[in-house]
Amino acid sequence: MDLLTLDTLPVELRNAIVHRDLAAGENLFQQGDLALSFFVVETGRVRLVRYTSGDKEVTLQIAGSGEGIAEIALFSETYPCTAVAEVNSRVIIYPKELLLSAIRNNSDLAEDFMAMLVRKIEDLKIRIELRDIRAAHERLLRYLRYQTQSEEQTVVNFDRPLKDIAADLGLTPETLSRALTRLERDGMITRTRLSVTLVNSPAA
């Protein structure tokens, strides 16, 4: 049983699930809204951001196809962040109370949900690790290595604007551009407009 295989879910939950289409730039929910649902991205890409004092925007997650959004809704009255579609997207909406009931009563679903949370924790650990690397080119190189996910894969395709990737890494677009140039000059990467190839650079 898992959240994406809808016909395996309990009937009451399955019958309450709806889908929502989002245009690029459209909010799924806003920071402070009542937390009534949990979501999974079916297609597209949704970014979770939190606005701090001075309206500074902090990216918390970039959710792609098959990834969950707003697990905290199950245990919170309001959403602590805003979810906005980066591209045209479709999400599956699971009512909070019915999902909680299903998790309590179905060990397979509970295990699937826990596995999803563990993957998110690992992703967060990587984000924190990257932010702790001071040199921009070293931070970028480690990010690229994580993106390849295996020693056999060497190509990273950029399906997001570089300014968004820079923001995720805590860099300005100009600093990211300089870091790319340095890695290319040092022979660590080759690149085209939309992709980077790691050269003799196995995953760390």
mmCIF file of C-alpha atoms in Angstrom:
data_model
loop_
_atom_site.group_PDB
_atom_site.id
_atom_site.type_symbol
_atom_site.label_atom_id
_atom_site.label_comp_id
_atom_site.label_asym_id
_atom_site.label_seq_id
_atom_site.Cartn_x
_atom_site.Cartn_y
_atom_site.Cartn_z
ATOM 1 C CA MET A 1 0.000 0.000 0.000
ATOM 2 C CA ASP A 2 1.297 3.452 -0.848
ATOM 3 C CA LEU A 3 -0.070 6.940 -1.374
ATOM 4 C CA LEU A 4 0.474 6.953 -5.130
ATOM 5 C CA THR A 5 -1.330 3.676 -5.763
ATOM 6 C CA LEU A 6 -4.736 5.118 -5.092
ATOM 7 C CA ASP A 7 -6.728 1.946 -5.680
ATOM 8 C CA THR A 8 -4.902 0.234 -2.777
ATOM 9 C CA LEU A 9 -5.922 2.871 -0.235
ATOM 10 C CA PRO A 10 -8.834 2.466 2.183
ATOM 11 C CA VAL A 11 -12.131 3.169 0.444
ATOM 12 C CA GLU A 12 -13.101 6.125 2.619
ATOM 13 C CA LEU A 13 -9.790 7.874 1.977
ATOM 14 C CA ARG A 14 -9.713 6.965 -1.703
ATOM 15 C CA ASN A 15 -13.190 8.392 -2.279
ATOM 16 C CA ALA A 16 -12.207 11.696 -0.652
ATOM 17 C CA ILE A 17 -9.032 12.244 -2.679
ATOM 18 C CA VAL A 18 -9.114 14.986 -5.314
ATOM 19 C CA HIS A 19 -6.625 16.361 -7.819
ATOM 20 C CA ARG A 20 -5.718 19.973 -8.466
ATOM 21 C CA ASP A 21 -3.989 21.523 -11.438
ATOM 22 C CA LEU A 22 -1.674 24.453 -10.784
ATOM 23 C CA ALA A 23 -0.352 26.972 -13.277
ATOM 24 C CA ALA A 24 3.289 28.012 -12.989
ATOM 25 C CA GLY A 25 3.534 30.595 -10.212
ATOM 26 C CA GLU A 26 0.215 29.620 -8.605
ATOM 27 C CA ASN A 27 0.085 29.007 -4.858
ATOM 28 C CA LEU A 28 -1.159 25.673 -3.563
ATOM 29 C CA PHE A 29 -1.423 27.135 -0.059
ATOM 30 C CA GLN A 30 0.036 30.106 1.785
ATOM 31 C CA GLN A 31 1.963 30.444 5.005
ATOM 32 C CA GLY A 32 -0.558 30.714 7.837
ATOM 33 C CA ASP A 33 -3.449 29.018 6.011
ATOM 34 C CA LEU A 34 -5.405 26.387 7.923
ATOM 35 C CA ALA A 35 -3.698 23.000 7.480
ATOM 36 C CA LEU A 36 -6.478 20.810 6.120
ATOM 37 C CA SER A 37 -4.680 18.521 3.659
ATOM 38 C CA PHE A 38 -1.517 16.664 2.756
ATOM 39 C CA PHE A 39 -0.335 16.673 -0.866
ATOM 40 C CA VAL A 40 1.710 14.604 -3.276
ATOM 41 C CA VAL A 41 3.035 16.073 -6.520
ATOM 42 C CA GLU A 42 1.727 13.965 -9.390
ATOM 43 C CA THR A 43 3.386 15.939 -12.191
ATOM 44 C CA GLY A 44 5.465 19.095 -12.311
ATOM 45 C CA ARG A 45 7.404 20.739 -9.503
ATOM 46 C CA VAL A 46 6.319 22.621 -6.372
ATOM 47 C CA ARG A 47 8.546 24.778 -4.182
ATOM 48 C CA LEU A 48 8.004 25.278 -0.455
ATOM 49 C CA VAL A 49 9.194 28.642 0.848
ATOM 50 C CA ARG A 50 9.062 30.365 4.211
ATOM 51 C CA TYR A 51 9.009 34.122 4.583
ATOM 52 C CA THR A 52 10.997 35.491 7.502
ATOM 53 C CA SER A 53 11.275 39.013 8.887
ATOM 54 C CA GLY A 54 11.915 41.548 6.172
ATOM 55 C CA ASP A 55 10.122 39.278 3.681
ATOM 56 C CA LYS A 56 13.264 37.236 3.130
ATOM 57 C CA GLU A 57 12.406 34.045 1.244
ATOM 58 C CA VAL A 58 13.918 30.739 2.384
ATOM 59 C CA THR A 59 13.441 27.649 0.217
ATOM 60 C CA LEU A 60 12.602 24.592 2.327
ATOM 61 C CA GLN A 61 11.933 21.999 -0.356
ATOM 62 C CA ILE A 62 11.638 21.473 -4.083
ATOM 63 C CA ALA A 63 9.096 18.679 -4.560
ATOM 64 C CA GLY A 64 9.007 16.796 -7.839
ATOM 65 C CA SER A 65 6.812 14.015 -9.158
ATOM 66 C CA GLY A 66 5.946 11.471 -6.471
ATOM 67 C CA GLU A 67 7.117 13.606 -3.554
ATOM 68 C CA GLY A 68 4.975 14.663 -0.612
ATOM 69 C CA ILE A 69 4.273 18.178 0.593
ATOM 70 C CA ALA A 70 3.283 19.495 4.017
ATOM 71 C CA GLU A 71 3.434 16.420 6.241
ATOM 72 C CA ILE A 72 3.379 18.872 9.136
ATOM 73 C CA ALA A 73 -0.261 19.526 8.272
ATOM 74 C CA LEU A 74 -1.127 16.246 9.992
ATOM 75 C CA PHE A 75 0.007 17.642 13.344
ATOM 76 C CA SER A 76 -0.369 21.406 12.971
ATOM 77 C CA GLU A 77 -3.250 23.854 12.776
ATOM 78 C CA THR A 78 -1.663 25.988 10.042
ATOM 79 C CA TYR A 79 0.854 25.647 7.221
ATOM 80 C CA PRO A 80 4.237 27.134 8.271
ATOM 81 C CA CYS A 81 5.240 27.911 4.682
ATOM 82 C CA THR A 82 3.919 28.684 1.207
ATOM 83 C CA ALA A 83 3.764 26.158 -1.636
ATOM 84 C CA VAL A 84 4.048 27.558 -5.152
ATOM 85 C CA ALA A 85 4.193 25.704 -8.468
ATOM 86 C CA GLU A 86 7.460 26.343 -10.297
ATOM 87 C CA VAL A 87 5.989 24.906 -13.502
ATOM 88 C CA ASN A 88 2.541 23.719 -14.531
ATOM 89 C CA SER A 89 1.834 20.973 -12.014
ATOM 90 C CA ARG A 90 -0.790 18.554 -10.752
ATOM 91 C CA VAL A 91 -1.105 17.511 -7.121
ATOM 92 C CA ILE A 92 -3.064 14.835 -5.299
ATOM 93 C CA ILE A 93 -4.898 16.145 -2.225
ATOM 94 C CA TYR A 94 -5.424 13.882 0.794
ATOM 95 C CA PRO A 95 -7.789 15.152 3.523
ATOM 96 C CA LYS A 96 -5.873 15.432 6.777
ATOM 97 C CA GLU A 97 -8.164 13.574 9.180
ATOM 98 C CA LEU A 98 -8.917 10.707 6.818
ATOM 99 C CA LEU A 99 -5.221 10.241 6.022
ATOM 100 C CA LEU A 100 -4.330 10.217 9.720
ATOM 101 C CA SER A 101 -6.981 7.578 10.348
ATOM 102 C CA ALA A 102 -5.697 5.456 7.462
ATOM 103 C CA ILE A 103 -2.109 5.667 8.729
ATOM 104 C CA ARG A 104 -3.163 4.615 12.228
ATOM 105 C CA ASN A 105 -5.058 1.608 10.914
ATOM 106 C CA ASN A 106 -2.753 0.383 8.131
ATOM 107 C CA SER A 107 0.802 -0.647 8.975
ATOM 108 C CA ASP A 108 1.880 -0.788 5.319
ATOM 109 C CA LEU A 109 0.736 2.777 4.716
ATOM 110 C CA ALA A 110 2.375 3.932 7.943
ATOM 111 C CA GLU A 111 5.664 2.336 6.846
ATOM 112 C CA ASP A 112 5.449 3.997 3.433
ATOM 113 C CA PHE A 113 4.805 7.348 5.068
ATOM 114 C CA MET A 114 7.759 6.897 7.429
ATOM 115 C CA ALA A 115 10.041 5.989 4.525
ATOM 116 C CA MET A 116 9.028 9.192 2.767
ATOM 117 C CA LEU A 117 9.875 11.204 5.891
ATOM 118 C CA VAL A 118 13.274 9.517 6.174
ATOM 119 C CA ARG A 119 14.087 10.465 2.581
ATOM 120 C CA LYS A 120 13.194 14.061 3.393
ATOM 121 C CA ILE A 121 15.429 14.046 6.450
ATOM 122 C CA GLU A 122 18.329 12.776 4.329
ATOM 123 C CA ASP A 123 17.677 15.522 1.784
ATOM 124 C CA LEU A 124 17.649 18.125 4.548
ATOM 125 C CA LYS A 125 20.951 16.821 5.906
ATOM 126 C CA ILE A 126 22.486 17.252 2.472
ATOM 127 C CA ARG A 127 21.163 20.824 2.212
ATOM 128 C CA ILE A 128 22.676 21.671 5.599
ATOM 129 C CA GLU A 129 25.983 20.074 4.616
ATOM 130 C CA LEU A 130 26.105 22.121 1.421
ATOM 131 C CA ARG A 131 25.441 25.366 3.283
ATOM 132 C CA ASP A 132 28.396 24.611 5.574
ATOM 133 C CA ILE A 133 30.865 24.530 2.647
ATOM 134 C CA ARG A 134 32.217 28.067 2.448
ATOM 135 C CA ALA A 135 33.915 28.097 -0.969
ATOM 136 C CA ALA A 136 31.244 28.556 -3.647
ATOM 137 C CA HIS A 137 32.927 26.311 -6.238
ATOM 138 C CA GLU A 138 33.367 23.500 -3.696
ATOM 139 C CA ARG A 139 29.746 23.836 -2.583
ATOM 140 C CA LEU A 140 28.598 23.678 -6.185
ATOM 141 C CA LEU A 141 30.782 20.661 -6.962
ATOM 142 C CA ARG A 142 29.388 18.753 -3.988
ATOM 143 C CA TYR A 143 25.861 19.674 -5.089
ATOM 144 C CA LEU A 144 26.556 18.353 -8.599
ATOM 145 C CA ARG A 145 27.941 15.127 -7.182
ATOM 146 C CA TYR A 146 24.817 14.606 -5.125
ATOM 147 C CA GLN A 147 22.669 15.258 -8.182
ATOM 148 C CA THR A 148 24.314 12.445 -10.141
ATOM 149 C CA GLN A 149 23.245 9.982 -7.412
ATOM 150 C CA SER A 150 25.583 7.240 -8.663
ATOM 151 C CA GLU A 151 29.172 6.793 -9.792
ATOM 152 C CA GLU A 152 28.001 5.702 -13.242
ATOM 153 C CA GLN A 153 26.012 8.876 -13.863
ATOM 154 C CA THR A 154 28.042 11.972 -14.689
ATOM 155 C CA VAL A 155 25.570 14.367 -16.329
ATOM 156 C CA VAL A 156 23.395 16.844 -14.426
ATOM 157 C CA ASN A 157 20.580 18.368 -16.458
ATOM 158 C CA PHE A 158 19.330 21.768 -15.349
ATOM 159 C CA ASP A 159 15.536 21.732 -15.512
ATOM 160 C CA ARG A 160 15.294 24.835 -13.317
ATOM 161 C CA PRO A 161 16.588 28.395 -13.798
ATOM 162 C CA LEU A 162 20.123 28.867 -12.515
ATOM 163 C CA LYS A 163 18.922 31.692 -10.264
ATOM 164 C CA ASP A 164 16.707 29.178 -8.430
ATOM 165 C CA ILE A 165 19.564 26.713 -8.038
ATOM 166 C CA ALA A 166 21.741 29.549 -6.746
ATOM 167 C CA ALA A 167 19.092 30.433 -4.153
ATOM 168 C CA ASP A 168 18.909 26.796 -3.005
ATOM 169 C CA LEU A 169 22.669 26.825 -2.475
ATOM 170 C CA GLY A 170 22.659 30.159 -0.667
ATOM 171 C CA LEU A 171 24.549 31.842 -3.501
ATOM 172 C CA THR A 172 23.839 34.809 -5.724
ATOM 173 C CA PRO A 173 23.379 34.048 -9.445
ATOM 174 C CA GLU A 174 26.622 35.908 -10.125
ATOM 175 C CA THR A 175 28.532 33.799 -7.602
ATOM 176 C CA LEU A 176 27.073 30.610 -9.063
ATOM 177 C CA SER A 177 28.118 31.705 -12.551
ATOM 178 C CA ARG A 178 31.666 32.349 -11.353
ATOM 179 C CA ALA A 179 31.742 28.974 -9.595
ATOM 180 C CA LEU A 180 30.673 27.206 -12.794
ATOM 181 C CA THR A 181 33.364 29.058 -14.718
ATOM 182 C CA ARG A 182 36.024 28.082 -12.186
ATOM 183 C CA LEU A 183 35.035 24.402 -12.183
ATOM 184 C CA GLU A 184 35.128 24.385 -15.967
ATOM 185 C CA ARG A 185 38.495 26.160 -16.041
ATOM 186 C CA ASP A 186 39.909 23.693 -13.499
ATOM 187 C CA GLY A 187 38.781 20.776 -15.666
ATOM 188 C CA MET A 188 36.260 19.486 -13.122
ATOM 189 C CA ILE A 189 33.273 19.887 -15.441
ATOM 190 C CA THR A 190 32.264 20.519 -19.005
ATOM 191 C CA ARG A 191 28.962 22.224 -19.670
ATOM 192 C CA THR A 192 26.352 23.285 -22.141
ATOM 193 C CA ARG A 193 23.568 25.779 -21.539
ATOM 194 C CA LEU A 194 21.314 23.188 -19.908
ATOM 195 C CA SER A 195 23.660 20.516 -18.535
ATOM 196 C CA VAL A 196 26.908 19.891 -16.709
ATOM 197 C CA THR A 197 29.136 16.813 -17.064
ATOM 198 C CA LEU A 198 31.430 15.867 -14.199
ATOM 199 C CA VAL A 199 34.954 15.046 -15.382
ATOM 200 C CA ASN A 200 36.965 12.449 -13.431
ATOM 201 C CA SER A 201 34.947 13.356 -10.382
ATOM 202 C CA PRO A 202 33.434 10.312 -8.652
ATOM 203 C CA ALA A 203 30.742 10.926 -6.070
ATOM 204 C CA ALA A 204 32.100 11.775 -2.626
#
